[in-house]
Amino acid sequence: MPLIPKSHPRAKSLLIREKLVDGFDRGLVAKEGLLAQGRGEAFDYLLGEKTGKAAKQAIKVAAAQLLQAQKPVISVNGNIAALCPKQIVRLSKQAKAKLEVNLFYANENRKKAIVKTLRNNGAKEILGTNSRFSTRLSGIESARRIVDKNGIFEADVVVVPLEDGDRTMALRNAGKVVITFDLNPLSRTSQTADITIVDNVTRAIDLLIDECKKLSKKNSKSLKKIILDFDNKKNLTENVIQIKNNLTRRARVA
Ligand code: ATP
C-alpha cells in the first residue's frame, strides 16, 4: 500500500480510498464499488467529514433497534468487507446479529474473498454462501434478490450499509425494518430506510458498536421509546441543513 503522510491534509480520506483500492486488488470490491465510494466522498466533504449531531442520534436509534430485534441480520458487500471487516464482525457479536454476504454484482470469487476476509476477522457463521438455502426476495431484479432463508429472508431488522435504493424498498415491502449507513441524505436508500445513519461507515460503525454496548443495559421499554421518538425524515432534513450550513460558511470565507 503506498504511504500517505499523516500530515497530508486529506490523509484520512486518502487512507479510506487506499483500503478500497486494496480491496479491489484483493478481489473484494467491484469496479462499481469504487465509484460508489467516490459518490460517498463527495457528500462526506459537504458534511464536513465529521459525525454530526443528526448522525449521532440515528446511531443511537439504530443501536436500540438492533437490540430490540428478534432476528437481526447485517448484509455485507465488498465495500464493507474492504473498509471495516473487523468492526462489522464486532458489531454482529455485540448486537447478536447474523452476517450475510449479499452482492449487487454477483460473483462467486468475490463472494469467497469476502467470506475469507470475514473469517480472518473472527466471523464464525456467514450466511449467503450455501445455494441450498437461497431464496428470492420479491420486487427486485438484481442478483441481490437472492437471499438466505435463514438470514435476510426471515430477519425482522436488516442492516444494509452502502445500499441501492431498489433493494431497500424491496426489504421494506417485505416487512423488514431497514437500517443503513449512507453519506448521501438524498439517495433513494436514505429516503426509504427506517433509520439512515448519514455518516462515513468507517467513522460511524465504532460509534454504533459502543452505543449497542451502552444501551444493552436498558430495558425493552426504554429502547422502544428511543425508537418511537425517532423520525427518519426529520433526521435527513437535519443532515441537509448541516450541508447547507457548511456551504454557507464556506461561501462567506471564499
Ligand atoms: P440509491 O439507489 O439509493 O439512490 P446510489 O445509486 O446513489 O443509491 P450506490 O451507487 O449504490 O448509490 O452507492 C451507495 C451509496 O453509498 C451512495 O449513496 C454513497 O453516498 C454511499 N457511500 C459510499 N461510500 C460510503 C461510505 N464509506 N460510508 C457511507 N456511505 C457511503
PDB file of N, CA and C in Angstrom, residues 95-188:
ATOM      1  N   ALA A  95     -24.364  -6.992  18.724  1.00  0.00           N
ATOM      2  CA  ALA A  95     -25.814  -6.861  18.520  1.00  0.00           C
ATOM      3  C   ALA A  95     -26.489  -8.218  18.346  1.00  0.00           C
ATOM      4  N   LYS A  96     -25.727  -9.284  18.466  1.00  0.00           N
ATOM      5  CA  LYS A  96     -26.239 -10.648  18.249  1.00  0.00           C
ATOM      6  C   LYS A  96     -26.960 -10.741  16.901  1.00  0.00           C
ATOM      7  N   ALA A  97     -26.335 -10.175  15.890  1.00  0.00           N
ATOM      8  CA  ALA A  97     -26.911 -10.179  14.536  1.00  0.00           C
ATOM      9  C   ALA A  97     -26.129 -11.137  13.653  1.00  0.00           C
ATOM     10  N   LYS A  98     -26.844 -11.801  12.743  1.00  0.00           N
ATOM     11  CA  LYS A  98     -26.158 -12.704  11.807  1.00  0.00           C
ATOM     12  C   LYS A  98     -25.505 -11.892  10.696  1.00  0.00           C
ATOM     13  N   LEU A  99     -24.485 -12.478  10.063  1.00  0.00           N
ATOM     14  CA  LEU A  99     -23.826 -11.836   8.917  1.00  0.00           C
ATOM     15  C   LEU A  99     -24.235 -12.568   7.655  1.00  0.00           C
ATOM     16  N   GLU A 100     -24.622 -11.818   6.637  1.00  0.00           N
ATOM     17  CA  GLU A 100     -24.943 -12.446   5.349  1.00  0.00           C
ATOM     18  C   GLU A 100     -24.223 -11.696   4.231  1.00  0.00           C
ATOM     19  N   VAL A 101     -23.528 -12.443   3.388  1.00  0.00           N
ATOM     20  CA  VAL A 101     -22.875 -11.808   2.241  1.00  0.00           C
ATOM     21  C   VAL A 101     -23.910 -11.670   1.133  1.00  0.00           C
ATOM     22  N   ASN A 102     -24.074 -10.450   0.652  1.00  0.00           N
ATOM     23  CA  ASN A 102     -25.081 -10.212  -0.372  1.00  0.00           C
ATOM     24  C   ASN A 102     -24.542  -9.174  -1.342  1.00  0.00           C
ATOM     25  N   LEU A 103     -24.391  -9.583  -2.599  1.00  0.00           N
ATOM     26  CA  LEU A 103     -23.720  -8.715  -3.576  1.00  0.00           C
ATOM     27  C   LEU A 103     -24.672  -8.236  -4.657  1.00  0.00           C
ATOM     28  N   PHE A 104     -24.515  -6.978  -5.026  1.00  0.00           N
ATOM     29  CA  PHE A 104     -25.308  -6.419  -6.124  1.00  0.00           C
ATOM     30  C   PHE A 104     -24.811  -7.012  -7.437  1.00  0.00           C
ATOM     31  N   TYR A 105     -23.476  -7.027  -7.582  1.00  0.00           N
ATOM     32  CA  TYR A 105     -22.866  -7.596  -8.788  1.00  0.00           C
ATOM     33  C   TYR A 105     -22.361  -8.988  -8.395  1.00  0.00           C
ATOM     34  N   ALA A 106     -23.226  -9.985  -8.528  1.00  0.00           N
ATOM     35  CA  ALA A 106     -22.918 -11.330  -8.026  1.00  0.00           C
ATOM     36  C   ALA A 106     -21.708 -11.925  -8.730  1.00  0.00           C
ATOM     37  N   ASN A 107     -20.859 -12.548  -7.955  1.00  0.00           N
ATOM     38  CA  ASN A 107     -19.639 -13.131  -8.492  1.00  0.00           C
ATOM     39  C   ASN A 107     -19.109 -14.082  -7.414  1.00  0.00           C
ATOM     40  N   GLU A 108     -19.023 -15.349  -7.756  1.00  0.00           N
ATOM     41  CA  GLU A 108     -18.670 -16.360  -6.750  1.00  0.00           C
ATOM     42  C   GLU A 108     -17.282 -16.130  -6.148  1.00  0.00           C
ATOM     43  N   ASN A 109     -16.325 -15.713  -7.005  1.00  0.00           N
ATOM     44  CA  ASN A 109     -14.965 -15.500  -6.484  1.00  0.00           C
ATOM     45  C   ASN A 109     -14.932 -14.344  -5.487  1.00  0.00           C
ATOM     46  N   ARG A 110     -15.685 -13.325  -5.821  1.00  0.00           N
ATOM     47  CA  ARG A 110     -15.729 -12.166  -4.928  1.00  0.00           C
ATOM     48  C   ARG A 110     -16.390 -12.557  -3.603  1.00  0.00           C
ATOM     49  N   LYS A 111     -17.430 -13.344  -3.718  1.00  0.00           N
ATOM     50  CA  LYS A 111     -18.114 -13.806  -2.515  1.00  0.00           C
ATOM     51  C   LYS A 111     -17.135 -14.590  -1.620  1.00  0.00           C
ATOM     52  N   LYS A 112     -16.366 -15.481  -2.257  1.00  0.00           N
ATOM     53  CA  LYS A 112     -15.396 -16.285  -1.482  1.00  0.00           C
ATOM     54  C   LYS A 112     -14.365 -15.384  -0.801  1.00  0.00           C
ATOM     55  N   ALA A 113     -13.898 -14.369  -1.538  1.00  0.00           N
ATOM     56  CA  ALA A 113     -12.886 -13.457  -0.968  1.00  0.00           C
ATOM     57  C   ALA A 113     -13.475 -12.708   0.237  1.00  0.00           C
ATOM     58  N   ILE A 114     -14.746 -12.335   0.138  1.00  0.00           N
ATOM     59  CA  ILE A 114     -15.388 -11.604   1.243  1.00  0.00           C
ATOM     60  C   ILE A 114     -15.540 -12.524   2.462  1.00  0.00           C
ATOM     61  N   VAL A 115     -15.967 -13.763   2.199  1.00  0.00           N
ATOM     62  CA  VAL A 115     -16.133 -14.734   3.289  1.00  0.00           C
ATOM     63  C   VAL A 115     -14.788 -14.959   3.993  1.00  0.00           C
ATOM     64  N   LYS A 116     -13.733 -15.101   3.197  1.00  0.00           N
ATOM     65  CA  LYS A 116     -12.392 -15.334   3.768  1.00  0.00           C
ATOM     66  C   LYS A 116     -11.989 -14.151   4.655  1.00  0.00           C
ATOM     67  N   THR A 117     -12.231 -12.957   4.154  1.00  0.00           N
ATOM     68  CA  THR A 117     -11.878 -11.754   4.936  1.00  0.00           C
ATOM     69  C   THR A 117     -12.656 -11.722   6.243  1.00  0.00           C
ATOM     70  N   LEU A 118     -13.947 -12.033   6.185  1.00  0.00           N
ATOM     71  CA  LEU A 118     -14.753 -12.009   7.413  1.00  0.00           C
ATOM     72  C   LEU A 118     -14.254 -13.065   8.399  1.00  0.00           C
ATOM     73  N   ARG A 119     -13.947 -14.250   7.876  1.00  0.00           N
ATOM     74  CA  ARG A 119     -13.428 -15.315   8.759  1.00  0.00           C
ATOM     75  C   ARG A 119     -12.108 -14.892   9.397  1.00  0.00           C
ATOM     76  N   ASN A 120     -11.219 -14.307   8.587  1.00  0.00           N
ATOM     77  CA  ASN A 120      -9.926 -13.847   9.119  1.00  0.00           C
ATOM     78  C   ASN A 120     -10.098 -12.793  10.202  1.00  0.00           C
ATOM     79  N   ASN A 121     -11.273 -12.172  10.193  1.00  0.00           N
ATOM     80  CA  ASN A 121     -11.528 -11.138  11.191  1.00  0.00           C
ATOM     81  C   ASN A 121     -12.441 -11.627  12.313  1.00  0.00           C
ATOM     82  N   GLY A 122     -12.591 -12.938  12.414  1.00  0.00           N
ATOM     83  CA  GLY A 122     -13.266 -13.521  13.574  1.00  0.00           C
ATOM     84  C   GLY A 122     -14.698 -13.979  13.374  1.00  0.00           C
ATOM     85  N   ALA A 123     -15.230 -13.888  12.140  1.00  0.00           N
ATOM     86  CA  ALA A 123     -16.616 -14.332  11.941  1.00  0.00           C
ATOM     87  C   ALA A 123     -16.690 -15.855  11.979  1.00  0.00           C
ATOM     88  N   LYS A 124     -17.723 -16.381  12.649  1.00  0.00           N
ATOM     89  CA  LYS A 124     -17.879 -17.837  12.711  1.00  0.00           C
ATOM     90  C   LYS A 124     -18.889 -18.279  11.642  1.00  0.00           C
ATOM     91  N   GLU A 125     -20.108 -17.771  11.766  1.00  0.00           N
ATOM     92  CA  GLU A 125     -21.149 -18.182  10.818  1.00  0.00           C
ATOM     93  C   GLU A 125     -21.385 -17.068   9.796  1.00  0.00           C
ATOM     94  N   ILE A 126     -21.321 -17.428   8.523  1.00  0.00           N
ATOM     95  CA  ILE A 126     -21.577 -16.423   7.478  1.00  0.00           C
ATOM     96  C   ILE A 126     -22.636 -16.980   6.531  1.00  0.00           C
ATOM     97  N   LEU A 127     -23.758 -16.300   6.459  1.00  0.00           N
ATOM     98  CA  LEU A 127     -24.847 -16.762   5.593  1.00  0.00           C
ATOM     99  C   LEU A 127     -24.700 -16.194   4.180  1.00  0.00           C
ATOM    100  N   GLY A 128     -25.521 -16.741   3.276  1.00  0.00           N
ATOM    101  CA  GLY A 128     -25.490 -16.266   1.896  1.00  0.00           C
ATOM    102  C   GLY A 128     -24.479 -17.009   1.050  1.00  0.00           C
ATOM    103  N   THR A 129     -23.966 -18.106   1.585  1.00  0.00           N
ATOM    104  CA  THR A 129     -22.899 -18.809   0.878  1.00  0.00           C
ATOM    105  C   THR A 129     -23.318 -20.187   0.381  1.00  0.00           C
ATOM    106  N   ASN A 130     -24.451 -20.684   0.880  1.00  0.00           N
ATOM    107  CA  ASN A 130     -24.869 -22.025   0.510  1.00  0.00           C
ATOM    108  C   ASN A 130     -26.143 -21.961  -0.350  1.00  0.00           C
ATOM    109  N   SER A 131     -26.027 -22.383  -1.616  1.00  0.00           N
ATOM    110  CA  SER A 131     -27.163 -22.232  -2.539  1.00  0.00           C
ATOM    111  C   SER A 131     -28.384 -23.060  -2.110  1.00  0.00           C
ATOM    112  N   ARG A 132     -28.160 -24.051  -1.242  1.00  0.00           N
ATOM    113  CA  ARG A 132     -29.290 -24.841  -0.741  1.00  0.00           C
ATOM    114  C   ARG A 132     -30.259 -23.977   0.066  1.00  0.00           C
ATOM    115  N   PHE A 133     -29.721 -22.891   0.646  1.00  0.00           N
ATOM    116  CA  PHE A 133     -30.567 -22.025   1.481  1.00  0.00           C
ATOM    117  C   PHE A 133     -30.967 -20.726   0.780  1.00  0.00           C
ATOM    118  N   SER A 134     -30.725 -20.707  -0.552  1.00  0.00           N
ATOM    119  CA  SER A 134     -31.061 -19.477  -1.284  1.00  0.00           C
ATOM    120  C   SER A 134     -32.547 -19.402  -1.579  1.00  0.00           C
ATOM    121  N   THR A 135     -33.063 -18.198  -1.483  1.00  0.00           N
ATOM    122  CA  THR A 135     -34.445 -17.977  -1.887  1.00  0.00           C
ATOM    123  C   THR A 135     -34.548 -16.562  -2.460  1.00  0.00           C
ATOM    124  N   ARG A 136     -35.713 -16.212  -3.000  1.00  0.00           N
ATOM    125  CA  ARG A 136     -35.833 -14.918  -3.673  1.00  0.00           C
ATOM    126  C   ARG A 136     -36.672 -13.939  -2.889  1.00  0.00           C
ATOM    127  N   LEU A 137     -36.193 -12.716  -2.906  1.00  0.00           N
ATOM    128  CA  LEU A 137     -36.953 -11.619  -2.323  1.00  0.00           C
ATOM    129  C   LEU A 137     -37.735 -11.006  -3.472  1.00  0.00           C
ATOM    130  N   SER A 138     -39.044 -10.862  -3.321  1.00  0.00           N
ATOM    131  CA  SER A 138     -39.788 -10.342  -4.475  1.00  0.00           C
ATOM    132  C   SER A 138     -39.616  -8.828  -4.601  1.00  0.00           C
ATOM    133  N   GLY A 139     -39.924  -8.312  -5.794  1.00  0.00           N
ATOM    134  CA  GLY A 139     -39.900  -6.863  -6.011  1.00  0.00           C
ATOM    135  C   GLY A 139     -38.526  -6.317  -6.315  1.00  0.00           C
ATOM    136  N   ILE A 140     -37.617  -7.171  -6.782  1.00  0.00           N
ATOM    137  CA  ILE A 140     -36.278  -6.686  -7.115  1.00  0.00           C
ATOM    138  C   ILE A 140     -35.669  -7.545  -8.205  1.00  0.00           C
ATOM    139  N   GLU A 141     -35.009  -6.881  -9.155  1.00  0.00           N
ATOM    140  CA  GLU A 141     -34.491  -7.593 -10.320  1.00  0.00           C
ATOM    141  C   GLU A 141     -33.055  -8.072 -10.158  1.00  0.00           C
ATOM    142  N   SER A 142     -32.217  -7.316  -9.448  1.00  0.00           N
ATOM    143  CA  SER A 142     -30.784  -7.616  -9.421  1.00  0.00           C
ATOM    144  C   SER A 142     -30.480  -8.914  -8.667  1.00  0.00           C
ATOM    145  N   ALA A 143     -29.186  -9.301  -8.708  1.00  0.00           N
ATOM    146  CA  ALA A 143     -28.753 -10.519  -8.013  1.00  0.00           C
ATOM    147  C   ALA A 143     -29.063 -10.451  -6.530  1.00  0.00           C
ATOM    148  N   ARG A 144     -29.237  -9.248  -6.046  1.00  0.00           N
ATOM    149  CA  ARG A 144     -29.500  -9.076  -4.617  1.00  0.00           C
ATOM    150  C   ARG A 144     -30.863  -9.602  -4.192  1.00  0.00           C
ATOM    151  N   ARG A 145     -31.676 -10.019  -5.180  1.00  0.00           N
ATOM    152  CA  ARG A 145     -32.951 -10.625  -4.807  1.00  0.00           C
ATOM    153  C   ARG A 145     -32.728 -11.978  -4.149  1.00  0.00           C
ATOM    154  N   ILE A 146     -31.552 -12.586  -4.410  1.00  0.00           N
ATOM    155  CA  ILE A 146     -31.246 -13.880  -3.808  1.00  0.00           C
ATOM    156  C   ILE A 146     -30.766 -13.650  -2.378  1.00  0.00           C
ATOM    157  N   VAL A 147     -31.523 -14.194  -1.444  1.00  0.00           N
ATOM    158  CA  VAL A 147     -31.142 -14.029  -0.038  1.00  0.00           C
ATOM    159  C   VAL A 147     -31.152 -15.396   0.659  1.00  0.00           C
ATOM    160  N   ASP A 148     -30.595 -15.423   1.848  1.00  0.00           N
ATOM    161  CA  ASP A 148     -30.525 -16.685   2.597  1.00  0.00           C
ATOM    162  C   ASP A 148     -31.812 -16.872   3.410  1.00  0.00           C
ATOM    163  N   LYS A 149     -32.362 -18.079   3.283  1.00  0.00           N
ATOM    164  CA  LYS A 149     -33.609 -18.411   4.010  1.00  0.00           C
ATOM    165  C   LYS A 149     -33.470 -18.198   5.510  1.00  0.00           C
ATOM    166  N   ASN A 150     -32.265 -18.488   6.023  1.00  0.00           N
ATOM    167  CA  ASN A 150     -32.041 -18.368   7.468  1.00  0.00           C
ATOM    168  C   ASN A 150     -31.506 -16.994   7.870  1.00  0.00           C
ATOM    169  N   GLY A 151     -31.369 -16.129   6.883  1.00  0.00           N
ATOM    170  CA  GLY A 151     -30.812 -14.810   7.171  1.00  0.00           C
ATOM    171  C   GLY A 151     -31.791 -13.712   6.835  1.00  0.00           C
ATOM    172  N   ILE A 152     -31.474 -12.949   5.791  1.00  0.00           N
ATOM    173  CA  ILE A 152     -32.290 -11.786   5.436  1.00  0.00           C
ATOM    174  C   ILE A 152     -33.757 -12.165   5.220  1.00  0.00           C
ATOM    175  N   PHE A 153     -33.992 -13.328   4.623  1.00  0.00           N
ATOM    176  CA  PHE A 153     -35.370 -13.730   4.310  1.00  0.00           C
ATOM    177  C   PHE A 153     -36.268 -13.736   5.541  1.00  0.00           C
ATOM    178  N   GLU A 154     -35.722 -14.223   6.663  1.00  0.00           N
ATOM    179  CA  GLU A 154     -36.589 -14.307   7.852  1.00  0.00           C
ATOM    180  C   GLU A 154     -36.248 -13.244   8.906  1.00  0.00           C
ATOM    181  N   ALA A 155     -35.385 -12.314   8.541  1.00  0.00           N
ATOM    182  CA  ALA A 155     -34.992 -11.276   9.500  1.00  0.00           C
ATOM    183  C   ALA A 155     -36.126 -10.293   9.761  1.00  0.00           C
ATOM    184  N   ASP A 156     -36.116  -9.686  10.964  1.00  0.00           N
ATOM    185  CA  ASP A 156     -37.053  -8.586  11.205  1.00  0.00           C
ATOM    186  C   ASP A 156     -36.353  -7.235  11.032  1.00  0.00           C
ATOM    187  N   VAL A 157     -35.058  -7.198  11.319  1.00  0.00           N
ATOM    188  CA  VAL A 157     -34.284  -5.960  11.153  1.00  0.00           C
ATOM    189  C   VAL A 157     -33.060  -6.272  10.307  1.00  0.00           C
ATOM    190  N   VAL A 158     -32.826  -5.471   9.260  1.00  0.00           N
ATOM    191  CA  VAL A 158     -31.678  -5.721   8.380  1.00  0.00           C
ATOM    192  C   VAL A 158     -30.822  -4.456   8.284  1.00  0.00           C
ATOM    193  N   VAL A 159     -29.527  -4.623   8.517  1.00  0.00           N
ATOM    194  CA  VAL A 159     -28.590  -3.504   8.341  1.00  0.00           C
ATOM    195  C   VAL A 159     -28.007  -3.638   6.947  1.00  0.00           C
ATOM    196  N   VAL A 160     -28.209  -2.614   6.124  1.00  0.00           N
ATOM    197  CA  VAL A 160     -27.698  -2.660   4.751  1.00  0.00           C
ATOM    198  C   VAL A 160     -26.811  -1.435   4.495  1.00  0.00           C
ATOM    199  N   PRO A 161     -25.527  -1.562   4.800  1.00  0.00           N
ATOM    200  CA  PRO A 161     -24.666  -0.402   4.589  1.00  0.00           C
ATOM    201  C   PRO A 161     -24.391  -0.193   3.105  1.00  0.00           C
ATOM    202  N   LEU A 162     -24.300   1.042   2.663  1.00  0.00           N
ATOM    203  CA  LEU A 162     -23.948   1.390   1.276  1.00  0.00           C
ATOM    204  C   LEU A 162     -24.828   0.629   0.280  1.00  0.00           C
ATOM    205  N   GLU A 163     -26.086   0.872   0.403  1.00  0.00           N
ATOM    206  CA  GLU A 163     -27.067   0.066  -0.334  1.00  0.00           C
ATOM    207  C   GLU A 163     -27.624   0.788  -1.553  1.00  0.00           C
ATOM    208  N   ASP A 164     -28.347   0.039  -2.363  1.00  0.00           N
ATOM    209  CA  ASP A 164     -29.010   0.617  -3.519  1.00  0.00           C
ATOM    210  C   ASP A 164     -30.515   0.716  -3.215  1.00  0.00           C
ATOM    211  N   GLY A 165     -31.128   1.736  -3.788  1.00  0.00           N
ATOM    212  CA  GLY A 165     -32.494   2.072  -3.420  1.00  0.00           C
ATOM    213  C   GLY A 165     -33.525   0.986  -3.671  1.00  0.00           C
ATOM    214  N   ASP A 166     -33.358   0.241  -4.778  1.00  0.00           N
ATOM    215  CA  ASP A 166     -34.359  -0.782  -5.112  1.00  0.00           C
ATOM    216  C   ASP A 166     -34.460  -1.839  -4.029  1.00  0.00           C
ATOM    217  N   ARG A 167     -33.273  -2.239  -3.549  1.00  0.00           N
ATOM    218  CA  ARG A 167     -33.312  -3.315  -2.569  1.00  0.00           C
ATOM    219  C   ARG A 167     -33.838  -2.834  -1.219  1.00  0.00           C
ATOM    220  N   THR A 168     -33.503  -1.618  -0.893  1.00  0.00           N
ATOM    221  CA  THR A 168     -34.021  -1.065   0.360  1.00  0.00           C
ATOM    222  C   THR A 168     -35.550  -1.084   0.318  1.00  0.00           C
ATOM    223  N   MET A 169     -36.088  -0.681  -0.823  1.00  0.00           N
ATOM    224  CA  MET A 169     -37.546  -0.665  -0.984  1.00  0.00           C
ATOM    225  C   MET A 169     -38.101  -2.090  -0.913  1.00  0.00           C
ATOM    226  N   ALA A 170     -37.409  -3.037  -1.573  1.00  0.00           N
ATOM    227  CA  ALA A 170     -37.886  -4.431  -1.551  1.00  0.00           C
ATOM    228  C   ALA A 170     -37.875  -4.982  -0.121  1.00  0.00           C
ATOM    229  N   LEU A 171     -36.856  -4.630   0.636  1.00  0.00           N
ATOM    230  CA  LEU A 171     -36.781  -5.104   2.026  1.00  0.00           C
ATOM    231  C   LEU A 171     -37.902  -4.483   2.868  1.00  0.00           C
ATOM    232  N   ARG A 172     -38.163  -3.202   2.622  1.00  0.00           N
ATOM    233  CA  ARG A 172     -39.261  -2.543   3.351  1.00  0.00           C
ATOM    234  C   ARG A 172     -40.596  -3.209   2.989  1.00  0.00           C
ATOM    235  N   ASN A 173     -40.777  -3.452   1.685  1.00  0.00           N
ATOM    236  CA  ASN A 173     -42.027  -4.089   1.247  1.00  0.00           C
ATOM    237  C   ASN A 173     -42.186  -5.482   1.829  1.00  0.00           C
ATOM    238  N   ALA A 174     -41.060  -6.126   2.105  1.00  0.00           N
ATOM    239  CA  ALA A 174     -41.119  -7.468   2.707  1.00  0.00           C
ATOM    240  C   ALA A 174     -41.319  -7.390   4.221  1.00  0.00           C
ATOM    241  N   GLY A 175     -41.524  -6.184   4.725  1.00  0.00           N
ATOM    242  CA  GLY A 175     -41.846  -6.019   6.146  1.00  0.00           C
ATOM    243  C   GLY A 175     -40.645  -5.900   7.068  1.00  0.00           C
ATOM    244  N   LYS A 176     -39.463  -5.717   6.502  1.00  0.00           N
ATOM    245  CA  LYS A 176     -38.259  -5.596   7.352  1.00  0.00           C
ATOM    246  C   LYS A 176     -38.067  -4.147   7.793  1.00  0.00           C
ATOM    247  N   VAL A 177     -37.489  -3.996   8.975  1.00  0.00           N
ATOM    248  CA  VAL A 177     -37.025  -2.673   9.389  1.00  0.00           C
ATOM    249  C   VAL A 177     -35.616  -2.530   8.831  1.00  0.00           C
ATOM    250  N   VAL A 178     -35.374  -1.445   8.088  1.00  0.00           N
ATOM    251  CA  VAL A 178     -34.080  -1.294   7.417  1.00  0.00           C
ATOM    252  C   VAL A 178     -33.246  -0.175   8.048  1.00  0.00           C
ATOM    253  N   ILE A 179     -32.029  -0.542   8.398  1.00  0.00           N
ATOM    254  CA  ILE A 179     -31.057   0.436   8.913  1.00  0.00           C
ATOM    255  C   ILE A 179     -29.955   0.552   7.869  1.00  0.00           C
ATOM    256  N   THR A 180     -29.575   1.786   7.516  1.00  0.00           N
ATOM    257  CA  THR A 180     -28.492   1.914   6.541  1.00  0.00           C
ATOM    258  C   THR A 180     -27.471   2.959   6.971  1.00  0.00           C
ATOM    259  N   PHE A 181     -26.274   2.832   6.419  1.00  0.00           N
ATOM    260  CA  PHE A 181     -25.268   3.890   6.513  1.00  0.00           C
ATOM    261  C   PHE A 181     -25.205   4.470   5.108  1.00  0.00           C
ATOM    262  N   ASP A 182     -25.396   5.745   4.967  1.00  0.00           N
ATOM    263  CA  ASP A 182     -25.296   6.346   3.637  1.00  0.00           C
ATOM    264  C   ASP A 182     -24.932   7.815   3.767  1.00  0.00           C
ATOM    265  N   LEU A 183     -23.807   8.187   3.179  1.00  0.00           N
ATOM    266  CA  LEU A 183     -23.346   9.577   3.267  1.00  0.00           C
ATOM    267  C   LEU A 183     -24.235  10.547   2.496  1.00  0.00           C
ATOM    268  N   ASN A 184     -25.018  10.019   1.576  1.00  0.00           N
ATOM    269  CA  ASN A 184     -25.869  10.894   0.770  1.00  0.00           C
ATOM    270  C   ASN A 184     -27.291  10.921   1.337  1.00  0.00           C
ATOM    271  N   PRO A 185     -27.664  12.024   2.003  1.00  0.00           N
ATOM    272  CA  PRO A 185     -29.004  12.049   2.607  1.00  0.00           C
ATOM    273  C   PRO A 185     -30.124  12.105   1.567  1.00  0.00           C
ATOM    274  N   LEU A 186     -29.740  12.335   0.302  1.00  0.00           N
ATOM    275  CA  LEU A 186     -30.752  12.448  -0.756  1.00  0.00           C
ATOM    276  C   LEU A 186     -30.958  11.142  -1.521  1.00  0.00           C
ATOM    277  N   SER A 187     -30.125  10.133  -1.268  1.00  0.00           N
ATOM    278  CA  SER A 187     -30.233   8.897  -2.062  1.00  0.00           C
ATOM    279  C   SER A 187     -31.572   8.208  -1.806  1.00  0.00           C
ATOM    280  N   ARG A 188     -31.969   7.366  -2.726  1.00  0.00           N
ATOM    281  CA  ARG A 188     -33.231   6.644  -2.552  1.00  0.00           C
ATOM    282  C   ARG A 188     -33.151   5.760  -1.312  1.00  0.00           C
TER     283      ARG A 188
END
